[in-house]
PDB file of C-alpha atoms in Angstrom:
ATOM      1  CA  UNK A   1     -12.472  24.087  -4.436  1.00  0.00           C
ATOM      2  CA  UNK A   2     -12.672  26.727  -1.727  1.00  0.00           C
ATOM      3  CA  UNK A   3     -10.827  29.166  -3.949  1.00  0.00           C
ATOM      4  CA  UNK A   4     -13.221  28.466  -6.831  1.00  0.00           C
ATOM      5  CA  UNK A   5     -16.233  29.158  -4.601  1.00  0.00           C
ATOM      6  CA  UNK A   6     -14.633  32.334  -3.291  1.00  0.00           C
ATOM      7  CA  UNK A   7     -13.784  33.587  -6.799  1.00  0.00           C
ATOM      8  CA  UNK A   8     -16.926  32.559  -8.683  1.00  0.00           C
ATOM      9  CA  UNK A   9     -19.724  31.664  -6.293  1.00  0.00           C
ATOM     10  CA  UNK A  10     -19.322  34.185  -3.488  1.00  0.00           C
ATOM     11  CA  UNK A  11     -22.993  35.170  -3.861  1.00  0.00           C
ATOM     12  CA  UNK A  12     -24.077  31.671  -2.733  1.00  0.00           C
ATOM     13  CA  UNK A  13     -24.151  30.262   0.761  1.00  0.00           C
ATOM     14  CA  UNK A  14     -21.887  27.225   0.563  1.00  0.00           C
ATOM     15  CA  UNK A  15     -21.540  24.616   3.276  1.00  0.00           C
ATOM     16  CA  UNK A  16     -18.294  22.664   3.430  1.00  0.00           C
ATOM     17  CA  UNK A  17     -18.324  19.098   4.657  1.00  0.00           C
ATOM     18  CA  UNK A  18     -15.261  16.999   5.358  1.00  0.00           C
ATOM     19  CA  UNK A  19     -16.535  14.140   3.191  1.00  0.00           C
ATOM     20  CA  UNK A  20     -17.285  16.343   0.160  1.00  0.00           C
ATOM     21  CA  UNK A  21     -13.751  16.308  -1.201  1.00  0.00           C
ATOM     22  CA  UNK A  22     -12.317  12.933  -0.323  1.00  0.00           C
ATOM     23  CA  UNK A  23      -8.822  13.806  -1.516  1.00  0.00           C
ATOM     24  CA  UNK A  24      -8.062  16.938   0.433  1.00  0.00           C
ATOM     25  CA  UNK A  25      -4.750  17.314   2.301  1.00  0.00           C
ATOM     26  CA  UNK A  26      -6.094  15.941   5.590  1.00  0.00           C
ATOM     27  CA  UNK A  27      -7.669  12.881   3.959  1.00  0.00           C
ATOM     28  CA  UNK A  28      -4.639  12.160   1.787  1.00  0.00           C
ATOM     29  CA  UNK A  29      -2.183  12.183   4.707  1.00  0.00           C
ATOM     30  CA  UNK A  30      -4.422  10.408   7.241  1.00  0.00           C
ATOM     31  CA  UNK A  31      -4.174   6.766   8.211  1.00  0.00           C
ATOM     32  CA  UNK A  32      -7.532   5.182   7.394  1.00  0.00           C
ATOM     33  CA  UNK A  33      -8.616   1.896   8.870  1.00  0.00           C
ATOM     34  CA  UNK A  34      -9.182  -0.761   6.229  1.00  0.00           C
ATOM     35  CA  UNK A  35     -12.583  -2.440   6.169  1.00  0.00           C
ATOM     36  CA  UNK A  36     -11.564  -5.817   4.687  1.00  0.00           C
ATOM     37  CA  UNK A  37     -14.013  -8.010   2.827  1.00  0.00           C
ATOM     38  CA  UNK A  38     -12.785 -11.035   4.785  1.00  0.00           C
ATOM     39  CA  UNK A  39     -11.037 -11.687   8.092  1.00  0.00           C
ATOM     40  CA  UNK A  40      -8.884 -14.815   7.796  1.00  0.00           C
ATOM     41  CA  UNK A  41      -8.327 -16.512  11.148  1.00  0.00           C
ATOM     42  CA  UNK A  42      -7.768 -20.235  10.756  1.00  0.00           C
ATOM     43  CA  UNK A  43      -6.300 -20.487   7.275  1.00  0.00           C
ATOM     44  CA  UNK A  44      -3.065 -22.444   7.873  1.00  0.00           C
ATOM     45  CA  UNK A  45      -1.749 -22.006   4.326  1.00  0.00           C
ATOM     46  CA  UNK A  46      -2.249 -18.231   4.453  1.00  0.00           C
ATOM     47  CA  UNK A  47      -0.407 -18.098   7.772  1.00  0.00           C
ATOM     48  CA  UNK A  48       2.518 -20.098   6.335  1.00  0.00           C
ATOM     49  CA  UNK A  49       2.778 -17.754   3.343  1.00  0.00           C
ATOM     50  CA  UNK A  50       2.620 -14.679   5.570  1.00  0.00           C
ATOM     51  CA  UNK A  51       5.296 -16.151   7.846  1.00  0.00           C
ATOM     52  CA  UNK A  52       7.477 -16.609   4.750  1.00  0.00           C
ATOM     53  CA  UNK A  53       6.827 -12.976   3.771  1.00  0.00           C
ATOM     54  CA  UNK A  54       7.702 -11.811   7.280  1.00  0.00           C
ATOM     55  CA  UNK A  55      10.906 -13.855   7.246  1.00  0.00           C
ATOM     56  CA  UNK A  56      11.940 -12.506   3.833  1.00  0.00           C
ATOM     57  CA  UNK A  57      11.221  -8.956   5.044  1.00  0.00           C
ATOM     58  CA  UNK A  58      13.913  -9.320   7.704  1.00  0.00           C
ATOM     59  CA  UNK A  59      16.474  -9.245   4.877  1.00  0.00           C
ATOM     60  CA  UNK A  60      15.432  -5.724   3.893  1.00  0.00           C
ATOM     61  CA  UNK A  61      18.066  -3.116   4.728  1.00  0.00           C
ATOM     62  CA  UNK A  62      15.302  -0.499   4.981  1.00  0.00           C
ATOM     63  CA  UNK A  63      15.313   0.570   8.625  1.00  0.00           C
ATOM     64  CA  UNK A  64      12.124   2.598   8.100  1.00  0.00           C
ATOM     65  CA  UNK A  65       9.921  -0.342   7.268  1.00  0.00           C
ATOM     66  CA  UNK A  66      10.650  -3.953   6.369  1.00  0.00           C
ATOM     67  CA  UNK A  67       7.987  -5.338   4.057  1.00  0.00           C
ATOM     68  CA  UNK A  68       7.646  -8.722   2.396  1.00  0.00           C
ATOM     69  CA  UNK A  69       5.245  -9.700  -0.386  1.00  0.00           C
ATOM     70  CA  UNK A  70       4.387 -12.773  -2.432  1.00  0.00           C
ATOM     71  CA  UNK A  71       2.211 -13.704  -5.390  1.00  0.00           C
ATOM     72  CA  UNK A  72       0.453 -17.045  -4.867  1.00  0.00           C
ATOM     73  CA  UNK A  73      -1.465 -19.237  -7.291  1.00  0.00           C
ATOM     74  CA  UNK A  74      -2.799 -22.745  -6.715  1.00  0.00           C
ATOM     75  CA  UNK A  75      -1.240 -22.899  -3.231  1.00  0.00           C
ATOM     76  CA  UNK A  76       2.223 -22.168  -4.637  1.00  0.00           C
ATOM     77  CA  UNK A  77       4.346 -19.060  -4.158  1.00  0.00           C
ATOM     78  CA  UNK A  78       5.116 -17.849  -7.675  1.00  0.00           C
ATOM     79  CA  UNK A  79       7.258 -14.857  -6.769  1.00  0.00           C
ATOM     80  CA  UNK A  80       8.262 -12.959  -3.661  1.00  0.00           C
ATOM     81  CA  UNK A  81       9.990  -9.700  -2.892  1.00  0.00           C
ATOM     82  CA  UNK A  82      11.041  -7.278  -0.198  1.00  0.00           C
ATOM     83  CA  UNK A  83      11.444  -3.532  -0.118  1.00  0.00           C
ATOM     84  CA  UNK A  84      15.012  -2.738  -1.126  1.00  0.00           C
ATOM     85  CA  UNK A  85      17.151   0.350  -1.356  1.00  0.00           C
ATOM     86  CA  UNK A  86      18.209   1.285  -4.867  1.00  0.00           C
ATOM     87  CA  UNK A  87      20.722   1.551  -6.412  1.00  0.00           C
ATOM     88  CA  UNK A  88      22.158  -0.430  -3.472  1.00  0.00           C
ATOM     89  CA  UNK A  89      21.265  -1.333   0.099  1.00  0.00           C
ATOM     90  CA  UNK A  90      24.021   1.041   1.246  1.00  0.00           C
ATOM     91  CA  UNK A  91      22.668   4.094  -0.627  1.00  0.00           C
ATOM     92  CA  UNK A  92      20.948   5.780   2.340  1.00  0.00           C
ATOM     93  CA  UNK A  93      24.054   5.375   4.470  1.00  0.00           C
ATOM     94  CA  UNK A  94      26.348   6.747   1.782  1.00  0.00           C
ATOM     95  CA  UNK A  95      24.127   9.503   0.358  1.00  0.00           C
ATOM     96  CA  UNK A  96      21.654  10.095   3.190  1.00  0.00           C
ATOM     97  CA  UNK A  97      18.071   8.877   3.416  1.00  0.00           C
ATOM     98  CA  UNK A  98      15.602  10.829   1.275  1.00  0.00           C
ATOM     99  CA  UNK A  99      12.824  10.266   3.824  1.00  0.00           C
ATOM    100  CA  UNK A 100      14.697  12.337   6.400  1.00  0.00           C
ATOM    101  CA  UNK A 101      13.568  15.391   4.422  1.00  0.00           C
ATOM    102  CA  UNK A 102       9.860  14.707   5.045  1.00  0.00           C
ATOM    103  CA  UNK A 103       7.467  13.824   7.834  1.00  0.00           C
ATOM    104  CA  UNK A 104       5.818  10.403   8.103  1.00  0.00           C
ATOM    105  CA  UNK A 105       3.247   9.923   5.330  1.00  0.00           C
ATOM    106  CA  UNK A 106       4.423  12.949   3.329  1.00  0.00           C
ATOM    107  CA  UNK A 107       5.567  12.650  -0.283  1.00  0.00           C
ATOM    108  CA  UNK A 108       5.106   8.905  -0.523  1.00  0.00           C
ATOM    109  CA  UNK A 109       6.205   9.088  -4.144  1.00  0.00           C
ATOM    110  CA  UNK A 110       9.701  10.198  -3.122  1.00  0.00           C
ATOM    111  CA  UNK A 111      11.680   7.363  -1.621  1.00  0.00           C
ATOM    112  CA  UNK A 112      14.913   5.496  -2.192  1.00  0.00           C
ATOM    113  CA  UNK A 113      13.355   2.049  -2.093  1.00  0.00           C
ATOM    114  CA  UNK A 114      11.488  -0.173  -4.441  1.00  0.00           C
ATOM    115  CA  UNK A 115       8.495  -1.389  -2.482  1.00  0.00           C
ATOM    116  CA  UNK A 116       8.057  -5.138  -2.010  1.00  0.00           C
ATOM    117  CA  UNK A 117       4.869  -5.125  -4.083  1.00  0.00           C
ATOM    118  CA  UNK A 118       6.538  -3.286  -6.973  1.00  0.00           C
ATOM    119  CA  UNK A 119       9.521  -5.651  -6.752  1.00  0.00           C
ATOM    120  CA  UNK A 120       7.209  -8.663  -7.199  1.00  0.00           C
ATOM    121  CA  UNK A 121       5.437  -6.989 -10.128  1.00  0.00           C
ATOM    122  CA  UNK A 122       8.806  -6.157 -11.740  1.00  0.00           C
ATOM    123  CA  UNK A 123       9.981  -9.770 -11.323  1.00  0.00           C
ATOM    124  CA  UNK A 124       6.720 -10.988 -12.867  1.00  0.00           C
ATOM    125  CA  UNK A 125       7.215  -8.706 -15.871  1.00  0.00           C
ATOM    126  CA  UNK A 126      10.854  -9.744 -16.237  1.00  0.00           C
ATOM    127  CA  UNK A 127      10.017 -13.457 -16.033  1.00  0.00           C
ATOM    128  CA  UNK A 128       6.810 -13.292 -18.091  1.00  0.00           C
ATOM    129  CA  UNK A 129       4.563 -14.379 -15.214  1.00  0.00           C
ATOM    130  CA  UNK A 130       0.973 -13.148 -15.252  1.00  0.00           C
ATOM    131  CA  UNK A 131      -0.407 -11.911 -11.935  1.00  0.00           C
ATOM    132  CA  UNK A 132      -3.997 -11.985 -13.178  1.00  0.00           C
ATOM    133  CA  UNK A 133      -6.225 -13.526 -10.530  1.00  0.00           C
ATOM    134  CA  UNK A 134      -3.430 -14.384  -8.077  1.00  0.00           C
ATOM    135  CA  UNK A 135      -3.634 -14.023  -4.321  1.00  0.00           C
ATOM    136  CA  UNK A 136      -1.174 -11.333  -3.310  1.00  0.00           C
ATOM    137  CA  UNK A 137       0.231 -11.432   0.222  1.00  0.00           C
ATOM    138  CA  UNK A 138       1.802  -8.398   1.831  1.00  0.00           C
ATOM    139  CA  UNK A 139       3.023  -7.917   5.385  1.00  0.00           C
ATOM    140  CA  UNK A 140       1.919  -4.247   5.314  1.00  0.00           C
ATOM    141  CA  UNK A 141      -1.131  -2.786   3.550  1.00  0.00           C
ATOM    142  CA  UNK A 142       0.081  -1.308   0.233  1.00  0.00           C
ATOM    143  CA  UNK A 143       0.619   2.383  -0.417  1.00  0.00           C
ATOM    144  CA  UNK A 144      -1.484   4.073  -3.146  1.00  0.00           C
ATOM    145  CA  UNK A 145       1.232   3.676  -5.808  1.00  0.00           C
ATOM    146  CA  UNK A 146       1.537  -0.063  -5.165  1.00  0.00           C
ATOM    147  CA  UNK A 147      -2.245  -0.415  -4.963  1.00  0.00           C
ATOM    148  CA  UNK A 148      -2.466   1.034  -8.477  1.00  0.00           C
ATOM    149  CA  UNK A 149       0.208  -1.351  -9.759  1.00  0.00           C
ATOM    150  CA  UNK A 150      -1.452  -4.369  -8.159  1.00  0.00           C
ATOM    151  CA  UNK A 151      -4.893  -3.409  -9.451  1.00  0.00           C
ATOM    152  CA  UNK A 152      -3.535  -2.949 -12.985  1.00  0.00           C
ATOM    153  CA  UNK A 153      -1.689  -6.276 -12.745  1.00  0.00           C
ATOM    154  CA  UNK A 154      -5.092  -7.872 -12.158  1.00  0.00           C
ATOM    155  CA  UNK A 155      -4.581  -9.567  -8.799  1.00  0.00           C
ATOM    156  CA  UNK A 156      -7.686 -11.292  -7.492  1.00  0.00           C
ATOM    157  CA  UNK A 157      -7.194 -10.907  -3.755  1.00  0.00           C
ATOM    158  CA  UNK A 158      -4.950  -8.924  -1.438  1.00  0.00           C
ATOM    159  CA  UNK A 159      -4.132 -10.583   1.880  1.00  0.00           C
ATOM    160  CA  UNK A 160      -2.356  -8.295   4.326  1.00  0.00           C
ATOM    161  CA  UNK A 161      -1.038  -8.619   7.847  1.00  0.00           C
ATOM    162  CA  UNK A 162      -0.912  -5.114   9.353  1.00  0.00           C
ATOM    163  CA  UNK A 163      -1.405  -1.518   8.368  1.00  0.00           C
ATOM    164  CA  UNK A 164      -3.837   1.078   7.210  1.00  0.00           C
ATOM    165  CA  UNK A 165      -4.827   2.693   3.954  1.00  0.00           C
ATOM    166  CA  UNK A 166      -3.280   6.034   3.086  1.00  0.00           C
ATOM    167  CA  UNK A 167      -5.045   8.272   0.582  1.00  0.00           C
ATOM    168  CA  UNK A 168      -7.137   6.192  -1.842  1.00  0.00           C
ATOM    169  CA  UNK A 169      -5.273   2.849  -1.712  1.00  0.00           C
ATOM    170  CA  UNK A 170      -8.251   0.908  -0.356  1.00  0.00           C
ATOM    171  CA  UNK A 171     -10.642   2.528  -2.841  1.00  0.00           C
ATOM    172  CA  UNK A 172      -8.344   1.553  -5.708  1.00  0.00           C
ATOM    173  CA  UNK A 173      -8.683  -2.107  -4.761  1.00  0.00           C
ATOM    174  CA  UNK A 174     -12.431  -1.750  -4.325  1.00  0.00           C
ATOM    175  CA  UNK A 175     -12.859  -0.123  -7.757  1.00  0.00           C
ATOM    176  CA  UNK A 176     -10.755  -2.839  -9.418  1.00  0.00           C
ATOM    177  CA  UNK A 177     -12.816  -5.628  -7.844  1.00  0.00           C
ATOM    178  CA  UNK A 178      -9.888  -6.879  -5.759  1.00  0.00           C
ATOM    179  CA  UNK A 179     -11.036  -8.744  -2.656  1.00  0.00           C
ATOM    180  CA  UNK A 180      -9.226  -7.473   0.454  1.00  0.00           C
ATOM    181  CA  UNK A 181      -8.565  -9.901   3.326  1.00  0.00           C
ATOM    182  CA  UNK A 182      -6.893  -9.288   6.688  1.00  0.00           C
ATOM    183  CA  UNK A 183      -4.999 -12.166   8.214  1.00  0.00           C
ATOM    184  CA  UNK A 184      -5.484 -12.458  11.987  1.00  0.00           C
ATOM    185  CA  UNK A 185      -2.872 -14.434  13.895  1.00  0.00           C
TER     186      UNK A 185
END
């Protein structure tokens, strides 16, 4: 945008504000606090599901971040998943870890893992399970790519444990009408 103004509008006085272009480099790589629609404190079922997600996450071989996720409908876990290295859990130790080439939060699209959220969505597709309207639990707030997948899958509510929104992940949920809830322990 700055280049456009410089090339074509140099005769105008232009004021730049940080909130004008939401997706500039600083905004895209910043950790943004999530403003959830709901804070869940005393929901025993939600806590049990999140504990199950946390437990499953411990089986992830991803040393960078262990994430667990589950799709829930009618108080029943339909599917769950963890972030996994592909093609195998040993790949980063054999070939090197792709993320070592980048700083934290850079090039989120380049990684050697399938994220827990994407793993659940893939299982749902493979097994013919609709995720429309489900409650989706995730130990860590989803990245933008997973937010897009979850929104397109039609989840009704995202319940997360920890984390922040990078880039436009939170806005993707908002635009799709997905209710966002933070679980407080």
